[in-house]
XYZ file of C-alpha atoms in Angstrom:
515
model
C 0.263 -0.100 -0.152
C 2.711 2.211 0.567
C 3.898 1.862 -2.815
C 0.758 2.702 -4.425
C 0.456 5.833 -2.221
C 3.877 7.185 -3.389
C 2.839 6.100 -7.137
C -0.438 7.716 -6.608
C 1.045 10.955 -5.609
C 3.565 11.014 -8.110
C 0.608 10.795 -10.781
C -1.168 13.457 -9.384
C 2.094 15.915 -9.137
C 2.572 15.302 -12.626
C -0.976 15.927 -13.595
C -0.388 19.493 -11.488
C 2.609 20.207 -13.809
C 1.065 19.349 -16.486
C -1.993 22.076 -15.511
C 0.297 24.337 -13.934
C 2.229 24.395 -17.658
C -0.939 25.040 -19.657
C -1.762 28.135 -17.478
C 1.630 29.399 -18.665
C 1.011 28.570 -22.747
C -1.460 30.056 -24.827
C -4.623 28.201 -25.619
C -7.459 28.310 -27.807
C -9.422 29.237 -25.445
C -7.647 32.861 -25.657
C -8.229 33.325 -29.143
C -9.120 34.266 -31.963
C -5.311 35.683 -32.128
C -3.835 38.842 -33.645
C -2.482 37.562 -37.136
C 1.168 36.802 -37.015
C 3.466 36.276 -39.637
C 7.137 35.200 -39.107
C 8.786 35.995 -42.797
C 11.674 33.697 -44.203
C 14.684 33.743 -43.037
C 16.683 34.983 -46.087
C 20.158 33.557 -44.409
C 18.419 30.037 -45.415
C 18.008 28.209 -48.984
C 14.617 27.823 -49.699
C 14.817 24.209 -50.592
C 17.764 21.191 -50.934
C 19.043 19.010 -53.657
C 17.394 15.420 -53.712
C 19.889 12.876 -52.254
C 21.811 10.755 -53.975
C 21.346 7.284 -54.908
C 24.417 6.022 -53.299
C 23.495 8.273 -50.171
C 23.585 5.426 -47.100
C 20.092 6.630 -46.273
C 18.380 5.554 -49.340
C 20.900 3.188 -50.354
C 19.889 -0.481 -51.254
C 21.218 -2.576 -48.384
C 19.784 -5.938 -48.697
C 20.687 -8.689 -51.357
C 18.452 -10.827 -53.320
C 14.925 -11.297 -51.928
C 15.517 -9.898 -48.532
C 13.048 -7.425 -47.114
C 13.616 -3.705 -47.436
C 11.358 -0.715 -46.931
C 9.612 -2.544 -44.197
C 6.406 -0.269 -42.750
C 3.792 -0.766 -40.467
C 0.108 0.725 -40.863
C -3.016 0.238 -38.467
C -5.658 -1.814 -39.197
C -7.468 -2.100 -35.866
C -6.977 -1.353 -32.417
C -6.070 -5.596 -32.232
C -4.599 -5.906 -35.590
C -1.113 -4.579 -37.773
C -0.550 -4.641 -41.136
C 2.913 -5.591 -42.145
C 4.401 -4.010 -45.888
C 7.442 -4.659 -47.277
C 9.756 -4.873 -50.962
C 11.581 -7.236 -51.979
C 14.107 -7.496 -55.067
C 15.380 -4.957 -56.992
C 13.255 -2.643 -58.947
C 13.245 -2.552 -62.937
C 13.293 0.605 -64.970
C 13.131 0.823 -68.698
C 11.094 -0.295 -71.838
C 11.581 -3.913 -71.790
C 11.356 -4.952 -67.917
C 10.887 -8.485 -67.160
C 7.528 -9.285 -65.241
C 8.036 -10.852 -61.989
C 6.361 -14.242 -60.258
C 4.954 -12.958 -57.213
C 4.236 -16.703 -56.034
C 8.163 -16.972 -56.682
C 8.475 -15.631 -53.525
C 7.120 -16.429 -50.196
C 5.433 -13.304 -47.581
C 5.670 -14.586 -43.453
C 5.824 -12.707 -40.681
C 6.896 -13.708 -37.667
C 5.893 -12.410 -34.372
C 5.892 -12.487 -30.329
C 5.856 -10.527 -27.258
C 9.469 -11.379 -26.447
C 12.835 -11.020 -28.646
C 13.459 -14.156 -30.586
C 10.421 -15.792 -29.219
C 8.285 -15.736 -32.306
C 4.932 -17.272 -31.313
C 2.617 -16.031 -34.402
C 3.785 -16.901 -37.963
C 1.492 -15.903 -40.345
C 1.474 -16.285 -44.499
C 0.371 -12.970 -46.340
C -0.302 -12.183 -49.977
C 2.059 -10.949 -52.653
C 2.005 -8.748 -55.410
C 4.291 -7.443 -58.346
C 4.701 -4.307 -56.987
C 4.000 -5.105 -52.885
C 3.112 -6.835 -49.951
C 0.571 -6.525 -47.631
C 0.034 -8.395 -44.663
C -2.725 -8.116 -41.821
C -2.754 -9.830 -38.594
C -5.252 -10.255 -36.063
C -5.616 -10.987 -32.313
C -2.965 -8.620 -31.059
C -3.297 -6.839 -27.613
C -3.757 -3.181 -27.515
C -0.897 -1.644 -25.602
C 2.009 -4.398 -26.130
C 5.025 -4.375 -27.432
C 5.601 -6.855 -30.220
C 9.022 -8.570 -31.870
C 8.933 -9.557 -35.517
C 10.664 -10.657 -38.758
C 8.946 -10.656 -42.152
C 10.101 -12.225 -45.695
C 10.684 -15.896 -46.702
C 12.091 -18.337 -44.291
C 12.091 -21.180 -47.311
C 15.178 -18.911 -49.538
C 15.834 -18.029 -46.767
C 15.195 -14.288 -46.733
C 14.092 -13.291 -43.386
C 14.978 -9.451 -41.952
C 16.431 -8.568 -38.914
C 14.187 -8.469 -35.920
C 12.200 -5.702 -35.750
C 9.442 -4.257 -32.682
C 6.220 -2.387 -32.561
C 4.131 -1.147 -29.873
C 0.064 -1.928 -30.595
C -1.804 1.411 -29.757
C -4.510 1.499 -26.799
C -8.044 0.609 -27.397
C -10.648 3.732 -28.110
C -11.654 5.026 -24.418
C -11.299 8.716 -23.134
C -8.781 8.071 -21.189
C -6.207 7.065 -23.391
C -4.275 8.481 -26.214
C -0.920 7.860 -28.186
C 2.170 9.339 -26.527
C 2.567 11.172 -29.908
C 1.337 11.432 -33.039
C 3.839 13.216 -35.660
C 2.359 15.281 -38.972
C 4.288 15.135 -41.915
C 3.538 16.899 -45.476
C 4.866 16.972 -48.666
C 8.122 14.851 -47.740
C 10.237 14.534 -50.617
C 13.572 12.860 -50.992
C 15.505 15.912 -49.973
C 18.531 16.589 -47.375
C 15.947 18.717 -45.789
C 13.347 15.430 -46.106
C 15.735 13.411 -43.979
C 15.974 16.139 -41.313
C 12.513 16.206 -41.086
C 12.332 12.219 -40.248
C 15.413 12.574 -37.863
C 13.790 15.228 -36.396
C 10.616 13.153 -36.138
C 12.525 10.484 -34.997
C 13.966 11.979 -32.095
C 10.612 13.102 -30.957
C 9.491 9.513 -30.436
C 6.036 9.487 -31.787
C 3.671 6.543 -31.435
C 1.785 7.221 -34.869
C 2.891 9.064 -37.618
C 0.019 10.608 -40.409
C 1.425 11.531 -43.585
C -1.048 14.082 -45.154
C -0.162 13.463 -48.877
C 2.725 13.894 -51.316
C 5.004 11.478 -50.125
C 8.097 10.247 -52.330
C 7.166 12.850 -55.134
C 7.574 9.591 -57.659
C 5.931 11.000 -60.364
C 8.592 13.821 -61.016
C 11.017 11.353 -61.661
C 10.530 10.954 -65.152
C 12.850 11.877 -68.148
C 10.042 13.420 -70.450
C 6.530 15.194 -69.479
C 3.253 14.154 -69.639
C -0.201 14.888 -68.976
C -0.271 16.187 -65.093
C 3.583 16.388 -65.112
C 6.546 18.229 -66.491
C 9.964 17.152 -67.511
C 11.703 16.843 -63.994
C 14.925 15.988 -65.338
C 14.544 19.690 -67.219
C 14.148 21.440 -64.403
C 16.113 19.310 -61.998
C 19.011 18.312 -64.540
C 21.225 16.682 -61.521
C 18.528 14.836 -59.546
C 19.005 11.584 -60.042
C 16.530 9.478 -62.079
C 14.955 7.025 -59.577
C 12.073 4.254 -59.397
C 8.921 4.983 -57.546
C 10.064 3.837 -54.075
C 8.895 4.471 -50.165
C 12.105 6.328 -49.034
C 14.268 3.394 -47.527
C 15.314 6.681 -45.045
C 11.778 6.181 -43.306
C 12.329 2.545 -42.353
C 13.917 2.641 -39.163
C 11.086 4.727 -38.221
C 8.032 3.291 -39.723
C 9.055 -0.094 -39.107
C 8.331 0.265 -35.856
C 5.732 3.218 -35.625
C 2.577 2.907 -37.971
C 2.388 5.362 -40.402
C -1.247 6.257 -42.134
C -0.851 8.039 -45.362
C -3.824 9.489 -47.792
C -3.038 10.625 -51.557
C -1.953 13.523 -52.530
C -1.709 15.558 -55.773
C 2.143 13.770 -56.427
C 0.171 10.469 -55.906
C -1.835 10.584 -59.283
C 1.144 9.646 -61.570
C -0.638 9.772 -64.935
C 0.383 6.338 -66.781
C -0.741 4.885 -70.028
C -4.264 3.460 -70.680
C -5.504 6.332 -67.734
C -4.031 4.359 -64.663
C -3.492 6.748 -61.527
C -2.578 6.081 -58.348
C -0.805 2.742 -58.919
C 2.021 3.305 -56.519
C -0.336 4.635 -53.581
C -3.127 2.202 -53.533
C -0.308 -0.905 -54.192
C 2.200 0.214 -51.746
C 0.207 1.557 -48.587
C -2.221 -0.485 -46.212
C -4.961 1.713 -45.085
C -7.894 0.079 -42.871
C -10.577 1.076 -45.918
C -12.509 -2.236 -45.551
C -12.226 -1.920 -41.529
C -13.874 1.661 -41.851
C -16.525 0.775 -43.913
C -15.343 2.600 -46.836
C -14.998 0.773 -50.210
C -11.980 3.201 -51.601
C -7.914 3.367 -49.915
C -8.919 7.126 -51.154
C -10.739 7.929 -47.543
C -11.111 5.915 -44.697
C -11.229 6.608 -40.445
C -9.443 4.951 -37.478
C -9.144 5.228 -33.868
C -6.376 5.826 -32.096
C -7.198 5.410 -28.528
C -9.480 8.476 -27.702
C -9.130 9.946 -31.080
C -11.402 8.963 -34.306
C -9.222 10.081 -37.067
C -11.274 10.754 -40.813
C -9.142 10.697 -43.791
C -10.304 12.164 -46.486
C -9.604 11.811 -50.091
C -9.028 15.390 -51.955
C -8.965 13.698 -55.503
C -11.330 11.174 -55.979
C -15.307 12.618 -55.673
C -16.930 14.505 -52.771
C -19.466 15.854 -53.763
C -22.878 15.764 -51.811
C -23.948 12.650 -54.947
C -20.580 10.929 -54.254
C -19.616 7.885 -52.460
C -17.249 9.107 -49.892
C -20.124 11.619 -48.866
C -22.138 9.173 -48.067
C -19.493 7.026 -46.426
C -18.358 10.502 -44.442
C -22.006 10.735 -42.950
C -22.067 7.099 -42.179
C -18.832 7.189 -40.450
C -19.480 10.497 -38.513
C -22.683 9.393 -37.238
C -21.517 6.311 -35.799
C -18.820 8.184 -33.294
C -19.137 8.140 -30.120
C -17.595 11.311 -28.231
C -17.805 9.354 -24.884
C -15.533 6.989 -26.293
C -13.453 9.147 -28.637
C -13.846 12.616 -27.446
C -11.522 13.783 -29.827
C -12.368 14.201 -33.756
C -9.431 14.728 -36.370
C -9.550 14.829 -39.960
C -6.815 15.076 -42.585
C -6.620 15.781 -46.203
C -4.183 16.968 -48.532
C -5.111 20.441 -50.034
C -5.978 23.075 -47.325
C -9.092 24.636 -47.537
C -8.051 28.068 -45.620
C -4.661 29.234 -46.887
C -3.397 32.481 -47.083
C -0.222 31.790 -48.984
C -0.301 32.647 -52.965
C 0.385 29.277 -53.712
C -2.545 27.015 -53.851
C -4.754 29.569 -52.720
C -8.632 28.285 -52.887
C -7.330 26.062 -55.267
C -9.810 23.646 -53.027
C -12.705 26.032 -52.636
C -15.192 23.481 -53.777
C -14.355 20.721 -51.407
C -14.872 23.552 -48.607
C -18.086 24.268 -49.892
C -19.575 20.854 -50.054
C -18.048 19.122 -46.883
C -17.198 21.810 -44.142
C -20.727 22.160 -43.141
C -20.888 18.687 -41.934
C -17.323 18.805 -40.212
C -18.757 21.679 -38.872
C -22.276 19.975 -37.627
C -20.136 17.219 -35.941
C -17.671 19.317 -34.247
C -14.403 18.263 -35.603
C -11.688 19.686 -33.236
C -8.362 19.801 -35.922
C -8.112 19.529 -39.483
C -4.601 18.577 -40.975
C -3.566 19.426 -44.714
C -0.414 19.562 -46.647
C -0.023 21.036 -50.457
C 1.198 24.562 -49.452
C 5.200 24.211 -48.639
C 5.104 26.312 -45.312
C 3.609 26.500 -41.974
C 0.270 28.024 -41.012
C -2.460 27.634 -37.824
C -5.894 29.092 -37.987
C -7.869 30.375 -35.703
C -11.480 28.649 -34.566
C -12.855 29.340 -38.045
C -16.217 28.390 -40.253
C -16.925 29.684 -43.847
C -14.464 32.477 -43.243
C -15.638 33.804 -40.168
C -14.224 33.335 -36.416
C -16.122 30.703 -34.867
C -15.222 29.411 -30.878
C -17.052 25.923 -32.297
C -15.109 25.613 -35.479
C -12.087 23.570 -35.725
C -8.557 24.729 -35.655
C -6.740 23.933 -39.422
C -3.216 23.388 -39.827
C -1.442 23.100 -42.715
C 2.125 21.103 -42.716
C 2.936 20.820 -46.261
C 6.775 21.508 -45.027
C 8.032 18.055 -45.169
C 10.917 18.924 -47.432
C 10.228 18.186 -50.788
C 12.668 19.484 -53.659
C 9.936 22.271 -55.017
C 11.391 24.691 -52.234
C 9.839 26.827 -49.261
C 6.508 28.728 -49.940
C 7.345 32.225 -49.179
C 4.742 34.477 -51.009
C 1.219 35.296 -49.678
C -1.685 36.284 -51.454
C -2.366 39.459 -49.495
C 1.287 40.692 -49.767
C 1.581 43.736 -52.832
C 1.104 42.096 -56.194
C 1.115 38.405 -55.141
C -2.728 37.988 -55.275
C -2.999 34.988 -57.505
C -5.414 34.849 -60.623
C -8.119 32.756 -60.356
C -7.040 30.684 -63.059
C -3.857 30.300 -61.364
C -4.846 27.665 -59.030
C -6.774 24.971 -60.489
C -6.552 21.367 -58.813
C -5.151 18.536 -61.073
C -8.446 16.545 -60.225
C -11.761 17.912 -59.426
C -13.817 21.480 -60.475
C -13.060 24.927 -59.785
C -15.020 27.402 -57.247
C -13.028 30.300 -56.622
C -15.051 33.341 -55.088
C -14.631 36.995 -54.215
C -15.954 37.637 -50.273
C -19.262 38.658 -50.034
C -18.742 40.388 -46.551
C -15.908 41.355 -44.154
C -12.260 43.383 -45.198
C -12.160 41.579 -47.832
C -15.589 42.483 -49.202
C -15.988 41.758 -53.095
C -12.260 41.171 -53.451
C -10.250 37.826 -54.019
C -7.523 38.191 -51.795
C -7.608 39.896 -48.407
C -5.160 42.986 -48.542
C -3.427 42.059 -44.642
C -3.368 38.746 -43.047
C -6.724 37.212 -42.759
C -8.139 37.551 -39.275
C -8.758 33.565 -39.582
C -5.010 32.984 -40.022
C -3.469 32.603 -36.729
C -0.017 32.246 -37.414
C 2.228 31.445 -40.534
C 5.858 30.600 -41.240
C 7.713 29.917 -44.433
C 10.405 27.090 -43.159
C 10.327 23.029 -43.530
C 9.542 21.226 -40.457
C 7.066 19.222 -38.845
C 4.143 18.681 -35.772
C 3.796 17.006 -32.960
C -0.033 16.774 -31.435
C 0.311 14.908 -27.850
C -3.457 14.646 -26.684
C -3.549 14.814 -22.777
C -6.851 14.405 -21.531
C -10.848 14.925 -23.169
C -10.511 18.478 -23.658
C -6.706 19.629 -23.941
C -4.284 18.568 -26.380
C -0.900 20.281 -27.013
C 0.452 21.469 -30.711
C 4.105 21.751 -31.376
C 5.520 22.617 -34.920
C 9.469 22.004 -35.040
C 11.571 23.944 -37.732
C 14.011 22.111 -39.659
C 16.560 24.308 -39.490
C 16.402 24.627 -35.101
C 18.960 22.702 -33.064
C 16.344 19.911 -32.116
C 15.739 19.934 -28.382
C 12.596 20.228 -25.955
C 13.205 23.868 -25.509
C 12.891 24.916 -29.303
C 9.680 25.346 -30.964
C 8.523 27.283 -33.903
C 4.864 27.325 -32.696
C 3.190 25.917 -29.818
C -0.245 26.346 -28.333
C -2.457 23.856 -26.213
C -6.063 23.069 -28.181
C -8.697 23.149 -26.107
C -12.267 21.197 -26.509
C -15.304 22.923 -25.051
C -17.852 20.064 -25.609
C -20.584 21.744 -23.406
C -20.669 24.765 -25.509
C -19.968 23.336 -28.819
C -22.701 20.488 -28.899
C -23.385 19.150 -32.270
C -26.601 19.820 -33.736
C -28.785 19.547 -37.053
C -29.132 17.075 -39.600
C -27.578 16.981 -42.815
C -29.748 15.740 -45.534
C -28.358 13.398 -48.572
């Protein structure tokens, strides 16, 4: 009893320290905040070059059919997907078709290092391999190998920890948010910093490896990449090898961006995305890997597709209504959504590009009181005040743009409210989907396409590469931190930090949406 009493005191003291920190740090309850811009530091480079193929972080470090590019993804609270690649990619006009049955697909798994009590066989595809598990215990560490034991070609031992079951008192330790990553030196810095943050889950909000750009000639939906970047290596489409040390032990959940479209012959699109990445579409009632949902402890996460139909007659809209109706806020108090292209964006780049999607879906997300929305696409950072329909609203979501992972297209530095930087409506047109650009009907920007000053719904913006970390503390408070790549990674160095506070009593779901 004495030990339990001491332990209880420690927990109470920790709880008190946590809330003491809340008092000193800004929260969304103090908002809306006056718009703030931190201009791009001219002493920094806006971008960096791609990693060369012989860089040890992306160089192939296995031979034959041994597994590489091992990654994890959530399937359900009691199951995990394991994916990997075997063999060398073939590039050129005369490639030899591979027989997926020639390589076995096994995962050995157990709760102790070297003690694999479960052995499962999976399915193989020419392009990628995906392996579902069932019956894992939540909040438990597992050790695993994968590959083909008949050759033998099994990987080294890896480990992962399952997330807690859905519930109001259990949350992932940290969730990392990354967008528009690429394969540059900046990209590796981002992943190094994410790894140092020790997340238990990674959300990638689109534009992963920019694989569609690595072609020698232009084509529909893609420019001549080698013309723009003559010194960049021409590589096959692959998940960055430098991510394996992280995502072989931490699940990564992905959603498609425009660079995953990859237009090919015969109208084929999204081939790499659909084949490489395992997502719980079936588990969440979706019939498409372009949109799905999952639970991470007391958080219900909705991943939406910006490059498939989303209007009110679409399958995605119908699925979203059903998914939101099933959310039990007593079990998963936090409701988080993510998609690639931001609705609220004050940069010139991609300004109002997805206004159609906002007009179709915003009312639905507002009705069900989504707490936070994450997007990428714009290569910079921006955090909004709570907003709905371009109006400050204490019950609207906090929108955050983290399209600052480090890709070769450089940091976006121009704002739509800068003099001479307001784009033409014809400048920002999505690769897939309609256009709904509008002039504002009221407020400081009435009758205009762009604001003359930083919009009141834009709380903070900065042009830098980086990543974000979300730490949900309880049913009402979550700590959001944005880390910049140029900063020395320390706990006390932050590009932006704020407590996001839910107010369920004053922001109850209301109304009904009619299909």
